[in-house]
Amino acid sequence: MLTNSGMNELFTAYETILSARKSEGRTIAIQLGWLYVDTIEIIEKRANSHLQINIHNKLQLENWLESNHKIITEITTNPLIQCIDLPWLSILCKKFEIVLIVDVTIATTFNVEVLPYCDIAVESLTKFASGNADLLMGTFVLNEKSKIVQANKKEFHKFIIPAFEGELQRPACQIQNYESRVKKVSENTKTIYDYLNKQSFVKEIYSVLHHDSVGNFKKIRKSEDSFPGVLSVVFDEDLEFYYDKLQLTKGPSLGTNSQLQCLMCILHIMNSLKPKQEK
C-alpha cells in the first residue's frame, strides 16, 4: 500500500494495530533502539510506550515482554546503524503473540530480507527508492502469513493518506533505478568504511560491521555485497571541526544520486580537509 509520506505509512501501521488490540489490553508499543525522530514522536504520542536502547540485551527484552506488548524497530536503527537479531526477535514475538513492525528504509529491501520475520514492513520511498530527495511517499507491506494483520487488513485504510495521483508518476520513473542505486551505494559505503577504519582521527564507526551487529546482519542480508548506505562516525574533534571543512552541498536527506554532505559520502570529502596542524 502506498501513502503520501514515509511517516503516514508508519502511523497507519501503528494506529491500526493499536486499535485492533486495544480490546485485549495490548496498548503498549516497544521502541527498540534509537529510531528516526518522527517515528519516536508517533510512538510517544499516546504515552503508552516502552523504550529499550540496548537492542542487543535479549534477556532484558524477553523478561519485559512477559507482561507487555507490540514492537517497532528499524533495520538498521537510525542513527547508530545497529542491527537486531531479527530471526530471534520474530520467534520471541510469536511466542507472546506480539505484532512486529520493521522499518527497512535505511537497509532497503534490496539489501535485507525482513518480511518473513515481521508482520508489517514499512519503508520511506523518499530516500533510496527515489534517489533525488524530491519526493514524499511511503509504503507498507503486510505479511500474508500474519493472522493478526490479515484479520484487520481492511482497517488500515482508515488511517492512510493516499499519494496524490500526479505524484505517482515520479516514483514510477525513479524506482526503475532503485536496485542499481542500492548496489552502488553498498559498494561506496563499504569503501568508505574501510577508509575511515584506518584513520587516526576516527574514534568509532557505528555500522552493521560493528562487533555487536555484524552477526545479526549476516542473518538477513541478501548478499555478501549488501551494505546499508549510512555510517555513524565519532571523530577525535568536535564535529564542526570537520563539518565546516566539507566542501559539498549540505543537506539532511540520504539516498540521493548526487553527492550531499552526509556521512555516507565522506570519502569523497576527505581530500578537502586541511591538515590537522592548520586548525
Short mmCIF file of C-alpha atoms in Angstrom, two decimals:
data_model
loop_
_atom_site.label_atom_id
_atom_site.label_comp_id
_atom_site.label_asym_id
_atom_site.label_seq_id
_atom_site.Cartn_x
_atom_site.Cartn_y
_atom_site.Cartn_z
CA MET A 1 0.00 0.00 0.00
CA LEU A 2 1.27 3.48 -0.89
CA THR A 3 0.93 6.54 1.34
CA ASN A 4 1.64 10.23 0.84
CA SER A 5 4.73 10.13 3.06
CA GLY A 6 7.05 7.82 4.93
CA MET A 7 5.58 8.83 8.27
CA ASN A 8 1.99 8.18 7.22
CA GLU A 9 2.90 4.60 6.41
CA LEU A 10 4.34 4.15 9.91
CA PHE A 11 1.42 5.99 11.54
CA THR A 12 -1.08 3.83 9.64
CA ALA A 13 0.56 0.60 10.74
CA TYR A 14 0.90 1.83 14.32
CA GLU A 15 -2.66 3.13 14.77
CA THR A 16 -4.31 0.15 13.06
CA ILE A 17 -2.62 -2.41 15.25
CA LEU A 18 -3.13 -0.30 18.36
CA SER A 19 -6.86 -0.06 17.65
CA ALA A 20 -7.16 -3.74 16.78
CA ARG A 21 -5.58 -4.94 20.02
CA LYS A 22 -7.00 -2.38 22.42
CA SER A 23 -9.78 -4.75 23.50
CA GLU A 24 -7.11 -7.27 24.56
CA GLY A 25 -5.39 -4.70 26.75
CA ARG A 26 -2.36 -4.73 24.46
CA THR A 27 -1.80 -0.98 24.21
CA ILE A 28 1.94 -0.63 24.82
CA ALA A 29 4.42 -0.24 21.99
CA ILE A 30 8.08 -1.16 22.48
CA GLN A 31 10.62 1.03 20.73
CA LEU A 32 13.79 -0.97 20.10
CA GLY A 33 16.81 1.29 19.72
CA TRP A 34 17.06 4.99 18.96
CA LEU A 35 14.88 5.47 15.89
CA TYR A 36 14.15 8.23 13.39
CA VAL A 37 12.89 11.22 15.39
CA ASP A 38 9.45 11.40 13.71
CA THR A 39 8.96 7.70 14.38
CA ILE A 40 9.66 8.32 18.05
CA GLU A 41 7.12 11.17 18.08
CA ILE A 42 4.42 8.85 16.71
CA ILE A 43 5.19 6.19 19.30
CA GLU A 44 5.24 8.66 22.19
CA LYS A 45 2.09 10.48 21.08
CA ARG A 46 -0.14 8.27 23.19
CA ALA A 47 2.36 8.00 26.06
CA ASN A 48 1.94 4.23 26.11
CA SER A 49 5.40 3.18 25.04
CA HIS A 50 8.46 1.44 26.40
CA LEU A 51 11.99 2.23 25.25
CA GLN A 52 14.86 -0.24 25.13
CA ILE A 53 18.04 1.48 23.96
CA ASN A 54 20.27 -1.58 24.09
CA ILE A 55 18.70 -3.71 21.38
CA HIS A 56 21.24 -6.47 21.96
CA ASN A 57 20.15 -7.19 25.54
CA LYS A 58 17.92 -10.14 24.69
CA LEU A 59 17.28 -11.28 28.25
CA GLN A 60 16.08 -7.84 29.34
CA LEU A 61 13.67 -7.66 26.42
CA GLU A 62 12.27 -11.15 26.91
CA ASN A 63 11.71 -10.57 30.63
CA TRP A 64 9.84 -7.34 29.91
CA LEU A 65 7.69 -8.91 27.20
CA GLU A 66 6.27 -11.50 29.56
CA SER A 67 3.77 -8.88 30.68
CA ASN A 68 3.77 -6.29 27.85
CA HIS A 69 3.06 -5.99 24.12
CA LYS A 70 3.84 -4.61 20.35
CA ILE A 71 7.25 -3.86 18.90
CA ILE A 72 8.53 -1.22 16.48
CA THR A 73 12.14 -1.22 15.34
CA GLU A 74 14.31 -0.31 12.38
CA ILE A 75 16.66 -2.45 10.33
CA THR A 76 19.09 -0.85 10.79
CA THR A 77 18.43 1.70 13.55
CA ASN A 78 18.92 5.41 12.93
CA PRO A 79 21.42 6.90 13.66
CA LEU A 80 23.54 4.19 15.33
CA ILE A 81 23.05 1.70 12.47
CA GLN A 82 22.52 -1.18 14.90
CA CYS A 83 21.05 -4.45 13.68
CA ILE A 84 18.97 -6.58 16.00
CA ASP A 85 18.82 -10.37 15.74
CA LEU A 86 15.62 -10.32 13.66
CA PRO A 87 15.03 -14.09 13.36
CA TRP A 88 15.33 -14.37 17.16
CA LEU A 89 13.03 -11.39 17.66
CA SER A 90 10.48 -12.92 15.29
CA ILE A 91 10.36 -16.12 17.33
CA LEU A 92 10.01 -14.10 20.52
CA CYS A 93 7.11 -12.10 19.08
CA LYS A 94 5.29 -15.24 18.01
CA LYS A 95 5.77 -16.68 21.50
CA PHE A 96 3.98 -13.71 23.10
CA GLU A 97 1.62 -13.05 20.14
CA ILE A 98 3.12 -9.62 19.54
CA VAL A 99 2.88 -7.67 16.29
CA LEU A 100 6.29 -6.67 14.93
CA ILE A 101 6.65 -3.60 12.69
CA VAL A 102 10.02 -3.17 10.95
CA ASP A 103 11.15 -0.01 9.16
CA VAL A 104 13.57 -1.05 6.42
CA THR A 105 14.29 2.42 4.99
CA ILE A 106 17.99 2.55 5.97
CA ALA A 107 18.90 -1.01 4.97
CA THR A 108 16.50 -1.10 1.97
CA THR A 109 14.58 -4.09 0.67
CA PHE A 110 17.36 -4.86 -1.81
CA ASN A 111 19.94 -5.37 0.94
CA VAL A 112 17.95 -7.32 3.52
CA GLU A 113 15.05 -9.76 3.79
CA VAL A 114 12.72 -8.77 6.63
CA LEU A 115 9.15 -9.71 5.68
CA PRO A 116 9.45 -13.38 6.73
CA TYR A 117 10.31 -12.17 10.24
CA CYS A 118 7.77 -9.39 10.81
CA ASP A 119 4.06 -8.68 10.50
CA ILE A 120 4.43 -5.34 8.72
CA ALA A 121 7.40 -3.92 6.80
CA VAL A 122 7.41 -0.17 6.17
CA GLU A 123 9.70 1.94 4.01
CA SER A 124 10.06 5.60 3.12
CA LEU A 125 10.23 5.86 -0.66
CA THR A 126 11.62 9.38 -0.22
CA LYS A 127 15.12 8.01 0.32
CA PHE A 128 16.93 5.35 -1.72
CA ALA A 129 13.86 4.40 -3.77
CA SER A 130 13.63 8.00 -5.00
CA GLY A 131 17.30 8.84 -5.36
CA ASN A 132 16.68 12.56 -5.74
CA ALA A 133 15.21 13.72 -2.40
CA ASP A 134 12.41 15.45 -4.29
CA LEU A 135 9.53 13.20 -3.34
CA LEU A 136 7.40 12.43 -0.28
CA MET A 137 5.95 8.93 -0.33
CA GLY A 138 5.87 5.79 1.76
CA THR A 139 4.83 2.18 1.51
CA PHE A 140 3.99 -0.65 3.84
CA VAL A 141 3.72 -4.34 3.11
CA LEU A 142 1.55 -6.74 5.11
CA ASN A 143 2.79 -10.25 5.77
CA GLU A 144 0.21 -12.61 4.31
CA LYS A 145 1.06 -15.20 6.98
CA SER A 146 0.35 -12.86 9.89
CA LYS A 147 -3.04 -13.80 11.30
CA ILE A 148 -3.43 -10.59 13.29
CA VAL A 149 -2.59 -8.37 10.32
CA GLN A 150 -4.78 -10.24 7.85
CA ALA A 151 -7.72 -10.19 10.28
CA ASN A 152 -7.54 -6.39 10.29
CA LYS A 153 -6.49 -5.83 6.68
CA LYS A 154 -9.43 -3.55 5.82
CA GLU A 155 -8.81 -1.38 8.87
CA PHE A 156 -5.51 0.03 7.56
CA HIS A 157 -7.36 2.17 5.02
CA LYS A 158 -8.86 4.27 7.83
CA PHE A 159 -5.51 5.93 8.51
CA ILE A 160 -3.93 6.05 5.05
CA ILE A 161 -3.45 9.42 3.39
CA PRO A 162 -3.19 8.28 -0.23
CA ALA A 163 -0.47 9.53 -2.52
CA PHE A 164 -1.57 12.22 -4.99
CA GLU A 165 -2.21 10.63 -8.37
CA GLY A 166 0.09 13.04 -10.19
CA GLU A 167 2.95 12.33 -7.82
CA LEU A 168 2.83 8.61 -8.56
CA GLN A 169 4.45 9.25 -11.94
CA ARG A 170 7.65 10.45 -10.28
CA PRO A 171 8.48 7.29 -8.26
CA ALA A 172 7.31 5.16 -11.18
CA CYS A 173 10.24 6.66 -13.07
CA GLN A 174 12.78 6.83 -10.24
CA ILE A 175 12.21 3.37 -8.82
CA GLN A 176 13.44 1.73 -12.00
CA ASN A 177 16.99 2.53 -10.87
CA TYR A 178 16.39 1.55 -7.24
CA GLU A 179 18.28 -1.75 -7.32
CA SER A 180 21.31 -0.45 -9.23
CA ARG A 181 21.37 2.64 -6.97
CA VAL A 182 21.45 0.49 -3.83
CA LYS A 183 24.19 -1.71 -5.24
CA LYS A 184 26.36 1.34 -5.95
CA VAL A 185 25.62 2.80 -2.52
CA SER A 186 26.59 -0.51 -0.87
CA GLU A 187 29.85 -0.58 -2.81
CA ASN A 188 30.72 3.03 -1.96
CA THR A 189 29.79 2.74 1.70
CA LYS A 190 31.95 -0.34 2.21
CA THR A 191 34.87 1.53 0.60
CA ILE A 192 34.23 4.50 2.87
CA TYR A 193 34.06 2.26 5.93
CA ASP A 194 37.39 0.60 5.07
CA TYR A 195 38.98 4.02 4.56
CA LEU A 196 37.68 5.56 7.78
CA ASN A 197 38.51 2.46 9.78
CA LYS A 198 42.21 3.12 9.11
CA GLN A 199 42.21 6.81 10.06
CA SER A 200 43.62 8.03 13.36
CA PHE A 201 41.09 10.86 13.60
CA VAL A 202 38.16 8.40 13.72
CA LYS A 203 37.38 7.10 17.20
CA GLU A 204 34.38 4.88 16.40
CA ILE A 205 32.30 3.81 13.43
CA TYR A 206 28.78 2.56 14.01
CA SER A 207 27.62 0.33 11.19
CA VAL A 208 26.45 -3.21 10.55
CA LEU A 209 30.12 -4.21 10.67
CA HIS A 210 30.28 -3.18 14.33
CA HIS A 211 31.02 -6.21 16.51
CA ASP A 212 27.57 -6.15 18.16
CA SER A 213 25.64 -6.12 14.85
CA VAL A 214 27.65 -7.93 12.19
CA GLY A 215 26.41 -11.43 13.12
CA ASN A 216 22.79 -10.29 13.18
CA PHE A 217 23.08 -8.51 9.85
CA LYS A 218 24.51 -11.58 8.13
CA LYS A 219 21.33 -13.49 9.04
CA ILE A 220 19.12 -11.22 6.94
CA ARG A 221 21.34 -9.74 4.22
CA LYS A 222 20.61 -10.83 0.67
CA SER A 223 24.24 -11.00 -0.47
CA GLU A 224 27.76 -10.54 0.83
CA ASP A 225 27.91 -7.21 -1.00
CA SER A 226 24.84 -5.81 0.75
CA PHE A 227 25.66 -2.85 2.96
CA PRO A 228 23.32 -0.08 4.28
CA GLY A 229 24.31 3.33 2.92
CA VAL A 230 24.71 5.14 6.23
CA LEU A 231 27.59 5.30 8.70
CA SER A 232 27.60 6.99 12.09
CA VAL A 233 31.09 8.27 12.87
CA VAL A 234 32.70 9.60 16.07
CA PHE A 235 35.68 11.88 15.38
CA ASP A 236 38.56 12.93 17.63
CA GLU A 237 37.47 16.59 17.40
CA ASP A 238 34.15 18.37 17.75
CA LEU A 239 32.02 17.65 14.70
CA GLU A 240 32.14 21.27 13.49
CA PHE A 241 35.93 21.00 13.06
CA TYR A 242 35.36 18.54 10.22
CA TYR A 243 31.88 19.58 9.14
CA ASP A 244 32.90 23.15 8.30
CA LYS A 245 35.65 21.88 6.02
CA LEU A 246 33.44 19.63 3.93
CA GLN A 247 33.17 21.35 0.55
CA LEU A 248 29.97 19.80 -0.70
CA THR A 249 26.29 20.71 -0.69
CA LYS A 250 24.90 20.31 2.82
CA GLY A 251 21.60 18.50 3.19
CA PRO A 252 19.72 16.32 5.67
CA SER A 253 18.47 13.65 3.28
CA LEU A 254 20.06 10.39 2.14
CA GLY A 255 19.83 8.06 -0.80
CA THR A 256 20.42 10.71 -3.47
CA ASN A 257 22.14 10.06 -6.79
CA SER A 258 24.18 13.23 -6.41
CA GLN A 259 26.55 13.83 -3.50
CA LEU A 260 25.22 15.51 -0.38
CA GLN A 261 27.31 16.31 2.65
CA CYS A 262 26.48 13.42 4.90
CA LEU A 263 28.48 10.64 6.44
CA MET A 264 27.86 8.07 3.75
CA CYS A 265 29.76 10.18 1.19
CA ILE A 266 32.57 11.25 3.47
CA LEU A 267 35.26 9.52 1.43
CA HIS A 268 34.65 11.99 -1.39
CA ILE A 269 35.08 14.82 1.08
CA MET A 270 38.27 13.83 2.86
CA ASN A 271 40.54 15.26 0.21
CA SER A 272 39.22 18.73 1.04
CA LEU A 273 40.19 18.54 4.70
CA LYS A 274 43.11 20.68 5.75
CA PRO A 275 45.91 19.10 7.81
CA LYS A 276 45.08 18.97 11.48
CA GLN A 277 48.00 21.26 12.40
CA GLU A 278 46.35 24.09 10.44
CA LYS A 279 43.40 24.09 12.79
#
